Coordinates of C-alpha atoms in Angstrom, one line a residue:
M1 CA -18.9 -64.1 13.2
T2 CA -19.5 -63.7 9.7
A3 CA -19.9 -60.0 9.4
R4 CA -17.3 -59.6 11.2
K5 CA -14.8 -62.3 8.4
G6 CA -16.5 -59.3 6.1
I7 CA -14.8 -56.6 7.6
L8 CA -11.1 -57.7 8.1
R9 CA -11.7 -59.0 4.8
V10 CA -12.8 -55.8 3.6
G11 CA -9.8 -54.3 5.8
R12 CA -7.6 -57.1 4.3
D13 CA -7.8 -55.8 0.8
V14 CA -8.0 -52.5 1.3
L15 CA -4.3 -52.6 2.5
I16 CA -3.4 -54.8 0.3
I17 CA -4.7 -52.0 -1.6
A18 CA -3.0 -49.5 -0.8
L19 CA 0.5 -51.0 -0.6
I20 CA 0.3 -52.0 -4.4
T21 CA -0.5 -48.2 -5.1
V22 CA 2.4 -47.4 -2.7
A23 CA 5.0 -49.3 -4.1
L24 CA 3.2 -48.8 -8.0
G25 CA 3.7 -44.9 -7.3
E26 CA 7.1 -45.3 -5.7
V27 CA 8.6 -47.5 -9.0
S28 CA 6.9 -45.0 -11.3
L29 CA 8.6 -41.5 -9.1
R30 CA 11.5 -43.5 -9.7
I31 CA 11.5 -44.2 -13.1
Y32 CA 10.2 -40.7 -14.0
N33 CA 13.4 -39.2 -11.8
S34 CA 15.8 -41.5 -13.0
V35 CA 15.3 -40.0 -17.2
D36 CA 14.2 -35.9 -15.4
P37 CA 15.9 -35.7 -11.8
L38 CA 13.4 -33.4 -9.3
P39 CA 15.0 -31.5 -6.5
I40 CA 12.0 -32.7 -4.5
F41 CA 14.2 -35.7 -4.1
Y42 CA 17.0 -36.9 -2.5
S43 CA 20.6 -36.9 -3.9
D44 CA 24.0 -36.3 -2.3
S45 CA 25.2 -34.0 -5.9
Y46 CA 26.0 -30.5 -6.6
N47 CA 23.3 -30.9 -9.4
R48 CA 20.4 -31.6 -7.4
F49 CA 18.8 -28.0 -7.3
R50 CA 21.3 -27.1 -10.6
G51 CA 19.1 -25.5 -13.0
K52 CA 17.9 -27.0 -16.2
P53 CA 19.0 -25.8 -19.6
F54 CA 17.3 -23.4 -21.1
A55 CA 14.8 -23.7 -18.4
P56 CA 12.4 -20.2 -18.3
D57 CA 13.4 -17.8 -15.3
W58 CA 11.8 -14.9 -14.7
N59 CA 12.0 -12.5 -18.3
F60 CA 14.8 -14.7 -18.5
H61 CA 16.0 -18.3 -20.1
L62 CA 19.2 -20.0 -17.8
N63 CA 21.7 -21.3 -20.4
S64 CA 22.8 -24.4 -21.4
R65 CA 24.4 -25.5 -18.8
G66 CA 21.3 -24.1 -16.6
F67 CA 23.4 -21.7 -15.0
K68 CA 21.5 -17.8 -14.6
D69 CA 24.1 -16.3 -17.1
V70 CA 24.0 -16.3 -20.7
E71 CA 25.8 -19.0 -23.3
F72 CA 30.5 -18.6 -22.5
S73 CA 32.2 -20.8 -23.6
T74 CA 35.5 -22.8 -21.6
R75 CA 38.5 -21.1 -23.7
K76 CA 38.9 -17.9 -22.3
A77 CA 39.2 -14.8 -25.2
A78 CA 42.6 -12.8 -25.8
D79 CA 43.1 -10.4 -22.8
T80 CA 39.6 -11.1 -21.0
I81 CA 39.6 -11.0 -17.4
R82 CA 37.3 -14.2 -16.4
I83 CA 35.5 -14.1 -12.6
L84 CA 34.3 -17.0 -11.4
G85 CA 31.5 -15.9 -8.9
I86 CA 30.3 -19.0 -6.7
G87 CA 27.8 -20.0 -4.1
D88 CA 24.5 -21.5 -4.0
S89 CA 20.5 -19.3 -4.3
F90 CA 22.1 -15.3 -3.0
A91 CA 24.0 -16.0 -5.9
F92 CA 22.3 -17.5 -8.9
G93 CA 19.4 -14.9 -7.5
I94 CA 15.0 -14.7 -6.8
V95 CA 15.3 -11.5 -8.5
P96 CA 15.4 -11.3 -12.6
Y97 CA 18.6 -11.1 -14.3
E98 CA 19.0 -8.5 -15.2
Y99 CA 18.9 -7.5 -11.2
N100 CA 21.5 -10.4 -10.3
Y101 CA 24.4 -8.0 -8.3
L102 CA 27.3 -10.9 -10.0
T103 CA 25.4 -9.6 -13.3
L104 CA 25.6 -5.2 -12.2
V105 CA 29.6 -6.6 -10.5
E106 CA 30.3 -7.5 -14.9
Q107 CA 27.7 -4.3 -16.3
Y108 CA 29.7 -1.8 -13.9
L109 CA 33.4 -3.6 -14.5
K110 CA 33.4 -3.3 -17.9
Q111 CA 31.6 0.6 -18.4
S112 CA 34.4 1.2 -16.5
G113 CA 36.8 -0.1 -19.1
H114 CA 38.0 -3.7 -18.1
N115 CA 37.8 -6.4 -20.5
I116 CA 35.5 -9.1 -18.6
E117 CA 33.9 -12.3 -17.7
L118 CA 32.0 -12.9 -14.7
I119 CA 30.0 -16.3 -14.6
N120 CA 27.8 -16.6 -12.5
M121 CA 27.2 -20.6 -11.6
G122 CA 25.5 -20.2 -9.1
I123 CA 23.4 -23.3 -7.8
P124 CA 20.7 -23.2 -4.8
S125 CA 21.1 -25.4 -1.6
I126 CA 24.9 -25.8 -2.3
G127 CA 27.7 -25.4 0.9
P128 CA 31.0 -24.9 1.4
K129 CA 31.2 -28.8 0.6
E130 CA 30.1 -28.6 -2.8
Y131 CA 31.4 -25.1 -3.6
L132 CA 35.0 -27.1 -4.2
S133 CA 33.0 -29.7 -6.1
L134 CA 31.5 -27.2 -8.5
L135 CA 35.3 -25.0 -8.8
V136 CA 37.1 -29.0 -9.2
N137 CA 34.8 -29.9 -11.1
E138 CA 33.6 -27.4 -13.6
G139 CA 35.9 -24.2 -12.9
F140 CA 38.8 -24.2 -13.1
A141 CA 38.8 -25.9 -16.6
L142 CA 37.0 -21.6 -18.2
E143 CA 40.9 -21.2 -17.1
P144 CA 39.8 -18.4 -14.2
D145 CA 41.2 -15.7 -12.6
R146 CA 39.8 -15.1 -10.2
V147 CA 37.2 -16.7 -8.0
L148 CA 34.1 -14.8 -6.2
L149 CA 33.0 -17.0 -3.8
S150 CA 29.7 -16.1 -1.8
F151 CA 29.6 -17.2 1.7
F152 CA 25.7 -16.7 2.8
I153 CA 26.5 -16.6 6.5
G154 CA 22.8 -17.8 7.2
N155 CA 23.4 -21.8 6.0
D156 CA 26.8 -22.1 4.5
F157 CA 28.2 -23.0 8.3
E158 CA 25.3 -26.4 7.7
E159 CA 27.0 -29.5 7.5
S160 CA 23.9 -32.7 7.7
R161 CA 25.7 -35.5 9.8
K162 CA 22.8 -37.8 8.3
R163 CA 20.6 -38.4 6.2
K164 CA 16.6 -38.0 6.7
L165 CA 15.1 -41.1 6.8
I166 CA 11.9 -40.2 4.9
S167 CA 14.3 -39.4 2.4
Y168 CA 14.5 -43.2 1.3
S169 CA 10.9 -42.9 0.1
Y170 CA 9.7 -41.2 -3.2
V171 CA 6.0 -41.0 -1.9
A172 CA 6.8 -39.2 1.4
S173 CA 9.9 -37.7 -0.5
L174 CA 6.6 -35.7 -2.5
I175 CA 3.7 -35.9 0.3
T176 CA 5.9 -33.8 2.9
Y177 CA 7.2 -31.6 -0.7
V178 CA 3.2 -30.9 -1.1
L179 CA 2.2 -30.5 2.0
D180 CA 5.1 -28.1 3.2
R181 CA 4.3 -26.4 -0.4
W182 CA 0.5 -25.5 1.2
T183 CA 0.8 -25.4 4.8
K184 CA 5.0 -23.1 5.0
F185 CA 5.0 -20.7 2.1
E186 CA 3.3 -18.0 0.0
G187 CA 5.4 -17.0 -3.0
Q188 CA 6.7 -19.5 -5.6
S189 CA 9.8 -20.8 -4.9
F190 CA 12.8 -19.6 -6.5
F191 CA 13.7 -22.6 -8.6
T192 CA 10.2 -23.4 -10.2
G193 CA 11.0 -19.4 -12.1
N194 CA 8.7 -17.6 -13.6
Q195 CA 8.1 -16.0 -17.6
T196 CA 6.7 -12.6 -15.9
Y197 CA 8.4 -9.8 -13.0
T198 CA 7.0 -6.4 -12.0
Y199 CA 8.5 -5.1 -9.1
D200 CA 5.6 -5.6 -6.8
D201 CA 6.8 -9.2 -6.5
D202 CA 9.8 -8.1 -5.0
N203 CA 7.1 -7.0 -2.4
R204 CA 6.0 -10.2 -2.2
P205 CA 6.3 -13.5 0.6
N206 CA 8.4 -16.1 0.3
F207 CA 7.1 -18.0 3.3
T208 CA 4.1 -17.3 5.8
D209 CA 5.6 -15.4 9.3
D210 CA 5.5 -18.4 11.6
A211 CA 7.2 -21.0 9.2
Y212 CA 10.5 -17.8 8.6
L213 CA 10.9 -17.7 12.5
E214 CA 11.1 -21.2 13.2
L215 CA 13.7 -21.5 10.1
E216 CA 15.5 -18.1 11.8
R217 CA 15.3 -19.4 15.5
K218 CA 17.0 -22.5 13.7
R219 CA 19.7 -20.3 12.4
S220 CA 20.1 -18.0 15.4
S221 CA 22.0 -21.2 17.1
I222 CA 25.7 -19.7 15.1
F223 CA 25.2 -16.8 17.4
W224 CA 25.0 -17.6 20.4
R225 CA 28.3 -16.8 23.0
D226 CA 30.6 -20.1 23.6
N227 CA 29.0 -22.3 21.4
R228 CA 31.3 -25.4 22.1
A229 CA 28.8 -26.7 19.7
F230 CA 29.1 -24.4 16.5
E231 CA 33.5 -23.2 17.3
G232 CA 34.6 -26.5 18.5
D233 CA 34.9 -30.1 17.8
C234 CA 32.1 -30.8 15.2
G235 CA 33.1 -34.4 14.7
A236 CA 31.8 -35.1 18.1
L237 CA 27.5 -33.8 17.2
V238 CA 26.3 -36.8 16.3
S239 CA 21.8 -34.8 15.7
M240 CA 20.5 -34.8 12.3
Q241 CA 21.7 -31.4 11.1
Q242 CA 24.4 -28.5 12.5
F243 CA 26.2 -25.4 12.6
C244 CA 30.2 -26.4 11.9
L245 CA 32.5 -23.3 11.9
A246 CA 35.7 -25.6 11.4
T247 CA 34.3 -28.2 8.6
A248 CA 33.4 -24.7 6.6
L249 CA 36.1 -23.6 6.4
S250 CA 38.5 -27.0 5.7
Y251 CA 36.0 -26.6 2.9
I252 CA 37.3 -22.9 1.9
S253 CA 40.3 -23.4 3.3
E254 CA 40.8 -26.0 0.2
I255 CA 39.5 -23.4 -2.0
K256 CA 42.7 -21.2 -1.6
R257 CA 45.1 -24.1 -1.5
L258 CA 44.3 -24.8 -5.3
C259 CA 43.7 -21.6 -5.9
D260 CA 46.6 -20.5 -4.8
S261 CA 48.2 -23.6 -6.6
R262 CA 46.8 -22.2 -10.3
N263 CA 48.2 -18.7 -10.0
I264 CA 44.0 -17.6 -9.5
G265 CA 42.7 -15.0 -7.3
L266 CA 39.6 -15.1 -4.9
T267 CA 37.8 -13.0 -2.7
I268 CA 34.7 -14.2 -0.3
V269 CA 32.3 -11.8 0.0
L270 CA 29.9 -12.9 3.2
I271 CA 26.2 -12.5 2.8
P272 CA 24.3 -11.3 6.2
D273 CA 21.7 -13.4 7.2
E274 CA 18.6 -11.5 7.9
M275 CA 18.4 -10.9 11.0
Q276 CA 22.0 -9.7 11.5
V277 CA 20.8 -6.7 10.2
S278 CA 17.3 -6.8 11.6
K279 CA 16.3 -5.1 14.6
P280 CA 13.2 -6.3 14.1
L281 CA 14.1 -9.7 13.0
Q282 CA 16.8 -9.5 15.8
T283 CA 14.0 -9.3 18.4
R284 CA 11.5 -12.1 17.4
V285 CA 14.2 -14.0 17.4
V286 CA 15.4 -14.3 20.6
V287 CA 11.7 -14.4 22.9
A288 CA 11.2 -17.7 19.6
S289 CA 14.7 -18.6 21.3
G290 CA 13.6 -18.5 24.6
L291 CA 16.5 -17.1 25.7
A292 CA 17.9 -14.2 27.2
P293 CA 19.3 -11.1 25.0
A294 CA 22.4 -10.6 26.4
S295 CA 23.0 -14.5 24.7
F296 CA 23.4 -13.5 20.7
D297 CA 26.3 -12.0 19.2
F298 CA 24.8 -11.6 15.1
T299 CA 28.8 -10.4 14.7
L300 CA 30.2 -13.6 15.3
P301 CA 29.8 -15.7 12.7
N302 CA 31.7 -12.7 10.5
R303 CA 34.1 -11.7 13.3
L304 CA 35.3 -15.7 13.7
L305 CA 35.9 -16.4 9.6
R306 CA 37.2 -11.8 9.0
A307 CA 40.9 -13.7 12.0
R308 CA 40.0 -16.8 10.0
F309 CA 40.9 -15.4 6.4
E310 CA 43.6 -12.6 8.4
E311 CA 46.1 -16.5 9.2
L312 CA 44.7 -18.0 6.0
K313 CA 45.8 -14.9 3.6
I314 CA 42.0 -14.6 1.8
D315 CA 40.8 -11.8 0.3
Y316 CA 37.6 -11.0 1.4
I317 CA 34.0 -8.7 1.3
D318 CA 32.0 -8.2 4.6
L319 CA 28.5 -6.9 3.9
L320 CA 27.5 -6.4 7.3
T321 CA 28.6 -3.5 8.8
E322 CA 27.0 -1.3 5.6
F323 CA 23.9 -3.4 5.1
S324 CA 23.1 -3.3 8.6
A325 CA 23.3 0.4 8.2
H326 CA 21.2 0.3 5.4
S327 CA 18.8 -1.4 6.5
L328 CA 17.5 1.6 8.8
N329 CA 16.3 2.8 6.4
D330 CA 15.6 0.8 3.6
R331 CA 14.2 -3.0 2.8
L332 CA 17.2 -5.1 1.6
Y333 CA 15.4 -8.1 1.7
R334 CA 12.6 -10.0 0.0
P335 CA 9.7 -10.1 3.0
N336 CA 9.6 -13.6 4.8
D337 CA 12.9 -14.2 2.8
S338 CA 16.3 -14.4 3.5
H339 CA 17.4 -13.9 -0.5
W340 CA 18.0 -10.2 -1.1
N341 CA 15.3 -7.9 -3.5
I342 CA 16.2 -5.6 -6.3
A343 CA 17.7 -2.7 -3.8
G344 CA 19.6 -6.0 -1.9
N345 CA 21.1 -6.6 -5.0
E346 CA 21.9 -3.9 -5.8
L347 CA 24.2 -2.8 -2.9
A348 CA 25.6 -5.6 -2.7
A349 CA 27.1 -5.1 -6.5
R350 CA 27.8 -1.2 -5.6
L351 CA 30.6 -3.0 -2.8
I352 CA 31.6 -5.4 -4.4
L353 CA 33.0 -3.2 -7.3
Q354 CA 34.7 -0.5 -4.6
H355 CA 36.5 -4.0 -3.7
V356 CA 37.6 -6.1 -6.8
S357 CA 37.7 -3.0 -9.3
A358 CA 41.2 -1.8 -7.8
Q359 CA 42.3 -6.2 -8.5
V360 CA 42.0 -6.3 -11.9
R361 CA 43.2 -3.9 -15.2
P362 CA 41.1 -1.6 -17.6
V363 CA 41.8 -2.5 -21.1
D364 CA 45.3 -0.5 -22.7
K365 CA 43.3 2.4 -24.3

């Protein structure tokens, strides 16, 4: 009996120590995050994944606003055409600054005689709702002549219906992040930065094979034929994570309305997911889904968006056809990473340039 009481006493003491440790960990992490916010802890602000001012990013440093661009003035210079590049991690870019497609578009426009300032306001892990907030809270104050909005087909339809329970604990969030980095990632996350860069890094995988396939499998529901959950009434769904066409369009429509009211041009770039342009990846995703190949239409979201854009008179550039054609011979995405490599950024820049150059006037000689 005495031995049993001793064991119970030890167990009680261990439990008390564990609870105190967790409590102290929660308090410490919350205090630290209030001083130096980290993206691994939940926040409903579009600034959660925003870069830190002057943070290193490959061979570049972010500007004082935390954007992957050079410094710029709030007030637009005379005779300058100012374009705002708004988007998620595609706009921010996982390649160095000089290879980013927005950097290249600005460079090519200037070379062709346009007095252009293209400001990269990309923030990783945001979507249409945050694009609207960013434009209203910060974008309009910059007096843009045009907004170039990058819409990523892979996850810009994604809508979180409710907050995950685990996110309420900072200790649990930290443990989950560490485990994910250990088990799912092979490369370096795009928002961590790296001061050295070589072309070999362009071919380094980010996710493991299994983790990337699972990521793409979860996204693949937007390509299901007759998917009423995606195309129809999204308000009736209660899942933790869903993809909704109507919700994304509602934010885009509001962006269009606000731009029109200020006489600001709007162009939307439709960025394809890798599974849309890679036949081998399509095959792997279809097999992993357990559905018949005929259940998928990998052009469906683009066709639905184009139809609505035509109705709303929204200017757009759909990169799907050209990326599909070039993907037959060239790799345009990082391995096991849904972001473009250097070649993908270059192709996107050339295609966007063809479209945008006709909308801006050259400098008078």
